[in-house]
Coordinates of C-alpha atoms in Angstrom, one line a residue:
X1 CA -32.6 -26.2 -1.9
X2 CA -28.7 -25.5 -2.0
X3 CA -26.6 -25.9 0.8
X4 CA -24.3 -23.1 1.3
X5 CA -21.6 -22.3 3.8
X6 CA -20.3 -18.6 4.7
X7 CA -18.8 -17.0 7.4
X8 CA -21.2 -15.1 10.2
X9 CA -20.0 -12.4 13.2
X10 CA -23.4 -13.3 14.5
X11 CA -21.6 -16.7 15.3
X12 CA -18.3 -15.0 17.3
X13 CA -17.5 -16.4 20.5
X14 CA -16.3 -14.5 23.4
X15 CA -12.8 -14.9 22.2
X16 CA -13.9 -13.2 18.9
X17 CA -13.5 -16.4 16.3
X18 CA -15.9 -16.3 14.0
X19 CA -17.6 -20.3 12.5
X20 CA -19.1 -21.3 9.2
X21 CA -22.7 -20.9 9.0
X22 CA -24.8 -23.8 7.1
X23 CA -27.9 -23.4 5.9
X24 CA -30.2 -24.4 2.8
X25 CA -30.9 -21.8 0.5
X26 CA -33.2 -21.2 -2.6
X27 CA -31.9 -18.0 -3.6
X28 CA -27.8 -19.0 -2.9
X29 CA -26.9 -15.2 -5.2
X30 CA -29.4 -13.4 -2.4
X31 CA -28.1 -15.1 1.2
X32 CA -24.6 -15.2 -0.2
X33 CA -24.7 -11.1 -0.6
X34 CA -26.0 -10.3 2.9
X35 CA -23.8 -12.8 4.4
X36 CA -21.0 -11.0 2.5
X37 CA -22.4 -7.2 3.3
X38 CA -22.7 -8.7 6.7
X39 CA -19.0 -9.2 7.7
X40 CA -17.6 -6.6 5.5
X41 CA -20.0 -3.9 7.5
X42 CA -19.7 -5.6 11.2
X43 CA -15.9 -5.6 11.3
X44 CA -13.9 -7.2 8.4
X45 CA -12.5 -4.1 6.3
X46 CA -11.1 -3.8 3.2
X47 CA -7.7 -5.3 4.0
X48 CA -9.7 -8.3 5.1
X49 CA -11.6 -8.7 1.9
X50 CA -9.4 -11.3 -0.1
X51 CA -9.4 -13.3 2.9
X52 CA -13.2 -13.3 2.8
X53 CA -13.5 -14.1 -0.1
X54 CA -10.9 -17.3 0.2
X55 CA -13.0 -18.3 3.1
X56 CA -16.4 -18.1 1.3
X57 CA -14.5 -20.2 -1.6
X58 CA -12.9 -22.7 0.7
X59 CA -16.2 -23.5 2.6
X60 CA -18.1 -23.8 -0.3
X61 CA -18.3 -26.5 -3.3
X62 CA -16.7 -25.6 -6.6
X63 CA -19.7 -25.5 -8.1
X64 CA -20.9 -22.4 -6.2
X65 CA -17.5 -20.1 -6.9
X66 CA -18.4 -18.3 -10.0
X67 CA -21.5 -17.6 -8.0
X68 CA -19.5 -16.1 -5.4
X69 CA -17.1 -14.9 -7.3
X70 CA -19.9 -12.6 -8.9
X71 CA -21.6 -11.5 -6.0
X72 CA -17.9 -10.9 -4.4
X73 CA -17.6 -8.4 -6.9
X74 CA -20.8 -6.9 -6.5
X75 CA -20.6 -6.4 -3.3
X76 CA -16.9 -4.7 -3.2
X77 CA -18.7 -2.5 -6.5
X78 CA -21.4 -1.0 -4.1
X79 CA -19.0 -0.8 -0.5
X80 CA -16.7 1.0 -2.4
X81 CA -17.4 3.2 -5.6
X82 CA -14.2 4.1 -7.5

């Protein structure tokens, strides 16, 4: 199993910081997504997307950022249609 770390609003304290989340994964692509979908539709918005996706890349081993990078993308693709 991968270990993967992302950002959660289910993990906000009172003063409305939000914490990394760690958890194993066998499908990285699939929990990487809703964790994504997750903070873009709770209360992140677009101008707070780059800084998502910094975070995501920060918290995360090198070897998982074309990973992200991909499912960054798809994720902006089908938020937000051109």
């Amino acid at each position: 199993d991968a270990v993967l770390r992302g950002c959660s609003s289910r993990r906000r304290t009172e003063a409305g910081v939000v914490y990394a989340v760690t958890k194993r994964s066998r499908d990285p692509r699939g929990d990487f997504r809703v964790s994504m979908v997750e903070m873009i539709s709770s209360e992140r918005g677009v101008l707070d997307l780059k800084e998502l996706l910094f975070c995501f890349l920060a918290l995360n081993h090198v070897s998982y950022h074309g990973i992200i990078y991909d499912v960054f993308i798809d994720v902006c693709s089908d938020l937000f249609p051109f």
